mmCIF file of C-alpha atoms and ligand atoms in Angstrom:
data_model
loop_
_atom_site.group_PDB
_atom_site.id
_atom_site.type_symbol
_atom_site.label_atom_id
_atom_site.label_comp_id
_atom_site.label_asym_id
_atom_site.label_seq_id
_atom_site.Cartn_x
_atom_site.Cartn_y
_atom_site.Cartn_z
ATOM 1 C CA MET A 1 -2.715 -1.750 35.462
ATOM 2 C CA SER A 2 -3.961 -5.175 36.545
ATOM 3 C CA ASP A 3 -5.245 -5.734 40.058
ATOM 4 C CA LEU A 4 -2.164 -7.762 41.042
ATOM 5 C CA SER A 5 0.231 -5.065 39.920
ATOM 6 C CA GLU A 6 -1.205 -2.506 42.326
ATOM 7 C CA LYS A 7 -0.269 -4.450 45.432
ATOM 8 C CA ILE A 8 2.669 -4.817 47.774
ATOM 9 C CA LEU A 9 3.118 -7.554 50.358
ATOM 10 C CA ILE A 10 5.460 -7.007 53.295
ATOM 11 C CA ILE A 11 6.717 -9.711 55.612
ATOM 12 C CA THR A 12 8.402 -8.197 58.622
ATOM 13 C CA ALA A 13 9.626 -9.523 61.949
ATOM 14 C CA PRO A 14 12.498 -9.398 64.359
ATOM 15 C CA SER A 15 15.517 -11.266 62.974
ATOM 16 C CA GLY A 16 15.245 -15.025 63.597
ATOM 17 C CA ALA A 17 11.441 -15.100 63.868
ATOM 18 C CA GLY A 18 11.132 -17.292 60.774
ATOM 19 C CA LYS A 19 10.430 -14.521 58.279
ATOM 20 C CA SER A 20 12.649 -15.871 55.474
ATOM 21 C CA THR A 21 11.209 -19.383 55.701
ATOM 22 C CA ILE A 22 7.642 -18.079 55.587
ATOM 23 C CA THR A 23 8.538 -15.739 52.692
ATOM 24 C CA LYS A 24 9.990 -18.709 50.739
ATOM 25 C CA ARG A 25 6.896 -20.800 51.417
ATOM 26 C CA LEU A 26 4.624 -17.995 50.199
ATOM 27 C CA MET A 27 6.629 -17.653 47.007
ATOM 28 C CA GLU A 28 6.379 -21.388 46.312
ATOM 29 C CA THR A 29 2.613 -21.214 46.862
ATOM 30 C CA PHE A 30 1.786 -18.064 44.871
ATOM 31 C CA PRO A 31 3.398 -17.598 41.424
ATOM 32 C CA ALA A 32 1.896 -14.087 41.433
ATOM 33 C CA LEU A 33 4.467 -13.067 44.056
ATOM 34 C CA SER A 34 7.939 -11.938 43.110
ATOM 35 C CA PHE A 35 10.711 -11.386 45.657
ATOM 36 C CA SER A 36 11.771 -7.758 45.908
ATOM 37 C CA ILE A 37 15.574 -7.817 45.880
ATOM 38 C CA SER A 38 16.960 -5.146 48.201
ATOM 39 C CA ALA A 39 20.264 -3.329 48.019
ATOM 40 C CA ALA A 40 22.584 -4.128 50.946
ATOM 41 C CA THR A 41 26.070 -3.098 51.991
ATOM 42 C CA ARG A 42 26.875 -6.194 54.032
ATOM 43 C CA ALA A 43 29.067 -8.924 52.521
ATOM 44 C CA PRO A 44 27.369 -11.946 50.899
ATOM 45 C CA ARG A 45 26.981 -14.922 53.296
ATOM 46 C CA GLY A 46 27.529 -18.556 52.258
ATOM 47 C CA ASP A 47 26.496 -19.039 48.643
ATOM 48 C CA GLU A 48 24.475 -15.815 48.390
ATOM 49 C CA LYS A 49 24.771 -14.195 44.962
ATOM 50 C CA ASN A 50 24.566 -10.618 43.772
ATOM 51 C CA GLY A 51 21.161 -9.989 42.211
ATOM 52 C CA VAL A 52 19.558 -13.029 43.860
ATOM 53 C CA GLU A 53 19.280 -12.486 47.638
ATOM 54 C CA TYR A 54 20.456 -8.848 47.442
ATOM 55 C CA TYR A 55 22.089 -6.339 45.150
ATOM 56 C CA PHE A 56 25.337 -6.158 47.103
ATOM 57 C CA ILE A 57 26.753 -2.637 46.756
ATOM 58 C CA THR A 58 29.383 -0.544 48.525
ATOM 59 C CA THR A 59 28.504 2.050 51.163
ATOM 60 C CA ASP A 60 29.585 4.841 48.763
ATOM 61 C CA GLU A 61 27.296 3.499 46.078
ATOM 62 C CA PHE A 62 24.459 3.205 48.599
ATOM 63 C CA LYS A 63 24.903 6.835 49.674
ATOM 64 C CA ARG A 64 24.887 7.926 46.041
ATOM 65 C CA LYS A 65 21.591 6.063 45.518
ATOM 66 C CA ILE A 66 20.104 7.842 48.559
ATOM 67 C CA LYS A 67 21.049 11.215 46.997
ATOM 68 C CA GLU A 68 19.536 10.133 43.670
ATOM 69 C CA ASN A 69 16.276 9.370 45.531
ATOM 70 C CA ALA A 70 16.403 5.793 44.212
ATOM 71 C CA PHE A 71 14.984 4.164 47.358
ATOM 72 C CA ALA A 72 11.352 3.730 48.386
ATOM 73 C CA GLU A 73 12.816 3.219 51.871
ATOM 74 C CA TRP A 74 16.207 2.515 53.336
ATOM 75 C CA GLU A 75 17.541 1.820 56.829
ATOM 76 C CA MET A 76 20.812 1.308 58.600
ATOM 77 C CA VAL A 77 19.482 -2.009 59.905
ATOM 78 C CA TYR A 78 22.681 -2.843 61.810
ATOM 79 C CA GLU A 79 25.601 -0.606 62.800
ATOM 80 C CA GLY A 80 27.146 0.590 59.538
ATOM 81 C CA LYS A 81 25.072 -1.824 57.405
ATOM 82 C CA TYR A 82 22.561 -0.277 55.032
ATOM 83 C CA TYR A 83 19.596 -2.014 53.401
ATOM 84 C CA GLY A 84 17.095 -0.452 51.021
ATOM 85 C CA THR A 85 14.237 -1.131 48.612
ATOM 86 C CA TYR A 86 14.762 0.406 45.171
ATOM 87 C CA LYS A 87 11.680 2.104 43.708
ATOM 88 C CA SER A 88 12.771 0.577 40.388
ATOM 89 C CA GLU A 89 12.547 -2.929 41.892
ATOM 90 C CA ILE A 90 8.883 -2.451 42.806
ATOM 91 C CA GLU A 91 8.185 -0.961 39.345
ATOM 92 C CA ARG A 92 9.998 -3.867 37.637
ATOM 93 C CA ILE A 93 7.784 -6.403 39.427
ATOM 94 C CA TRP A 94 4.579 -4.437 38.789
ATOM 95 C CA LYS A 95 5.476 -4.240 35.083
ATOM 96 C CA ASN A 96 5.633 -8.066 35.118
ATOM 97 C CA GLU A 97 2.053 -8.067 36.426
ATOM 98 C CA GLN A 98 3.207 -9.515 39.747
ATOM 99 C CA THR A 99 3.033 -8.466 43.377
ATOM 100 C CA PRO A 100 6.349 -7.689 45.102
ATOM 101 C CA ILE A 101 6.970 -9.487 48.385
ATOM 102 C CA LEU A 102 9.302 -7.484 50.634
ATOM 103 C CA ASP A 103 11.244 -9.185 53.444
ATOM 104 C CA ILE A 104 12.329 -6.044 55.310
ATOM 105 C CA ASP A 105 12.830 -4.757 58.833
ATOM 106 C CA VAL A 106 10.098 -3.184 60.942
ATOM 107 C CA LYS A 107 10.978 0.487 60.335
ATOM 108 C CA GLY A 108 11.305 -0.065 56.592
ATOM 109 C CA ALA A 109 7.927 -1.808 56.610
ATOM 110 C CA LEU A 110 6.290 1.186 58.309
ATOM 111 C CA HIS A 111 7.790 3.514 55.685
ATOM 112 C CA ILE A 112 6.499 1.445 52.767
ATOM 113 C CA HIS A 113 3.071 1.388 54.378
ATOM 114 C CA GLN A 114 3.090 5.206 54.499
ATOM 115 C CA LEU A 115 4.380 5.553 50.955
ATOM 116 C CA TYR A 116 1.892 3.131 49.352
ATOM 117 C CA PRO A 117 -1.185 3.363 51.604
ATOM 118 C CA GLY A 118 -4.222 1.228 50.850
ATOM 119 C CA GLN A 119 -2.340 -1.144 48.568
ATOM 120 C CA THR A 120 0.170 -2.635 51.026
ATOM 121 C CA LEU A 121 -0.547 -5.620 53.239
ATOM 122 C CA SER A 122 1.935 -5.971 56.066
ATOM 123 C CA ILE A 123 2.352 -9.200 58.007
ATOM 124 C CA PHE A 124 4.325 -9.170 61.260
ATOM 125 C CA ILE A 125 5.780 -12.542 62.297
ATOM 126 C CA GLU A 126 6.000 -12.723 66.072
ATOM 127 C CA PRO A 127 8.571 -15.026 67.668
ATOM 128 C CA PRO A 128 7.205 -17.106 70.595
ATOM 129 C CA SER A 129 9.645 -15.559 73.113
ATOM 130 C CA ILE A 130 12.966 -13.756 73.330
ATOM 131 C CA ASP A 131 14.586 -16.938 74.758
ATOM 132 C CA GLU A 132 13.317 -18.973 71.820
ATOM 133 C CA LEU A 133 14.617 -16.281 69.452
ATOM 134 C CA LYS A 134 18.079 -16.512 71.037
ATOM 135 C CA LYS A 135 18.003 -20.286 70.654
ATOM 136 C CA ARG A 136 17.046 -20.023 66.957
ATOM 137 C CA LEU A 137 19.762 -17.470 66.228
ATOM 138 C CA ARG A 138 22.350 -19.730 67.917
ATOM 139 C CA GLU A 139 21.145 -22.762 65.962
ATOM 140 C CA ARG A 140 21.242 -20.811 62.686
ATOM 141 C CA GLY A 141 24.919 -20.194 63.390
ATOM 142 C CA THR A 142 25.323 -17.152 61.138
ATOM 143 C CA GLU A 143 26.158 -14.727 63.982
ATOM 144 C CA ASN A 144 28.701 -14.647 66.819
ATOM 145 C CA GLU A 145 27.558 -13.869 70.404
ATOM 146 C CA ASP A 146 27.899 -10.101 69.820
ATOM 147 C CA GLY A 147 25.833 -10.337 66.655
ATOM 148 C CA ILE A 148 23.197 -12.378 68.499
ATOM 149 C CA ASN A 149 22.979 -9.800 71.305
ATOM 150 C CA THR A 150 22.638 -6.945 68.793
ATOM 151 C CA ARG A 151 19.794 -8.776 67.062
ATOM 152 C CA ILE A 152 18.068 -9.595 70.383
ATOM 153 C CA ASN A 153 18.157 -5.948 71.539
ATOM 154 C CA LYS A 154 16.729 -4.874 68.206
ATOM 155 C CA ALA A 155 14.095 -7.631 68.381
ATOM 156 C CA GLU A 156 12.815 -6.387 71.749
ATOM 157 C CA TYR A 157 12.480 -2.882 70.300
ATOM 158 C CA GLU A 158 10.802 -4.140 67.110
ATOM 159 C CA LEU A 159 8.272 -6.223 69.033
ATOM 160 C CA SER A 160 6.882 -3.012 70.486
ATOM 161 C CA PHE A 161 5.661 -2.027 66.961
ATOM 162 C CA LYS A 162 3.639 -5.146 66.225
ATOM 163 C CA GLY A 163 0.323 -3.306 66.706
ATOM 164 C CA HIS A 164 1.058 -1.157 63.619
ATOM 165 C CA PHE A 165 0.739 -4.020 61.142
ATOM 166 C CA ASP A 166 -2.288 -5.417 59.295
ATOM 167 C CA LYS A 167 -1.779 -8.975 60.503
ATOM 168 C CA VAL A 168 0.285 -10.501 63.327
ATOM 169 C CA ILE A 169 1.161 -14.201 63.023
ATOM 170 C CA LEU A 170 2.663 -15.937 66.041
ATOM 171 C CA ASN A 171 5.340 -18.384 64.920
ATOM 172 C CA ASP A 172 5.296 -20.933 67.734
ATOM 173 C CA ASN A 173 4.821 -23.661 65.134
ATOM 174 C CA LEU A 174 6.196 -23.175 61.627
ATOM 175 C CA GLU A 175 3.560 -25.237 59.790
ATOM 176 C CA LYS A 176 0.730 -23.415 61.544
ATOM 177 C CA ALA A 177 2.336 -20.016 60.901
ATOM 178 C CA CYS A 178 2.858 -20.871 57.205
ATOM 179 C CA SER A 179 -0.748 -21.927 56.670
ATOM 180 C CA GLU A 180 -2.015 -18.821 58.440
ATOM 181 C CA ALA A 181 0.213 -16.694 56.185
ATOM 182 C CA ILE A 182 -0.945 -18.571 53.053
ATOM 183 C CA ASP A 183 -4.584 -18.050 54.018
ATOM 184 C CA THR A 184 -4.064 -14.304 54.604
ATOM 185 C CA VAL A 185 -2.092 -13.765 51.376
ATOM 186 C CA SER A 186 -4.606 -15.759 49.348
ATOM 187 C CA LYS A 187 -7.379 -13.395 50.495
ATOM 188 C CA PHE A 188 -5.204 -10.340 49.804
ATOM 189 C CA LEU A 189 -4.282 -11.424 46.268
ATOM 190 C CA THR A 190 -7.860 -12.276 45.338
ATOM 191 C CA GLY A 191 -9.138 -8.944 46.624
ATOM 192 C CA ASN A 192 -10.991 -10.456 49.582
ATOM 193 C CA LEU A 193 -8.840 -8.726 52.179
ATOM 194 C CA LYS A 194 -8.392 -4.976 52.056
ATOM 195 C CA PRO A 195 -5.414 -3.602 53.999
HETATM 196 P P1 5GP B 201 20.160 -10.147 56.761
HETATM 197 O O1 5GP B 201 21.449 -9.407 56.890
HETATM 198 O O2 5GP B 201 19.994 -11.192 57.844
HETATM 199 O O3 5GP B 201 19.939 -10.696 55.361
HETATM 200 O O4 5GP B 201 18.977 -9.104 56.958
HETATM 201 C C1 5GP B 201 18.946 -8.300 58.062
HETATM 202 C C2 5GP B 201 17.627 -7.595 58.151
HETATM 203 O O5 5GP B 201 17.508 -6.601 57.128
HETATM 204 C C3 5GP B 201 16.409 -8.496 57.998
HETATM 205 O O6 5GP B 201 15.496 -8.158 59.038
HETATM 206 C C4 5GP B 201 15.857 -8.106 56.662
HETATM 207 O O7 5GP B 201 14.455 -8.308 56.608
HETATM 208 C C5 5GP B 201 16.209 -6.642 56.626
HETATM 209 N N1 5GP B 201 16.174 -6.079 55.267
HETATM 210 C C6 5GP B 201 16.485 -6.699 54.119
HETATM 211 N N2 5GP B 201 16.304 -5.880 53.075
HETATM 212 C C7 5GP B 201 15.836 -4.718 53.571
HETATM 213 C C8 5GP B 201 15.434 -3.472 52.974
HETATM 214 O O8 5GP B 201 15.464 -3.261 51.770
HETATM 215 N N3 5GP B 201 15.026 -2.515 53.804
HETATM 216 C C9 5GP B 201 14.956 -2.679 55.154
HETATM 217 N N4 5GP B 201 14.497 -1.676 55.875
HETATM 218 N N5 5GP B 201 15.315 -3.825 55.748
HETATM 219 C C10 5GP B 201 15.752 -4.836 54.966
#
């Protein structure tokens, strides 16, 4: 097993904190990273495609996968909507001699940390404030007011866990947050930062 293939990188944050943008930037910067595609039971949004952003599956299929013990972790992230990381997805990426990058929610991140201790670096992206988070979610335009309120309530809860992660990056400025993330991941991938 090469050094890269033993590692897992997690980017977690309350929804709307800039996690996806930072994840994309990291992937452009480090060819050693490979996006871990989760299973999800929500419908695809916009031009999302099965097997690219998510493996979109039905709730029945998801429940069958839980019984088969196929997930490294799974969560009902929103009411009735399940998301999970397949063990096989992590194995697939390790076999390619790459490091999986997981964009997952806070509880899922804590589970992965427990399951793969000592080899997982977890980065928590902190939004500047709840008001700013609301503004970003409105501007993104993917949720109605109810959806925004659900995400805000969850964000307040998730913020209380930030002390459990290896690195907290405040995203009050996207460029600054991205370079801080790049610096941290560079040290992790080269073995100069032990989780
Ligand atoms: P969205 O529906 O906006 O794509 O994602 C909703 C939330 O689910 C995001 O916070 C995302 O990081 C999280 N998520 C995506 N995949 C997984 C997963 O496999 N496990 C967990 N626990 N959360 C996930």
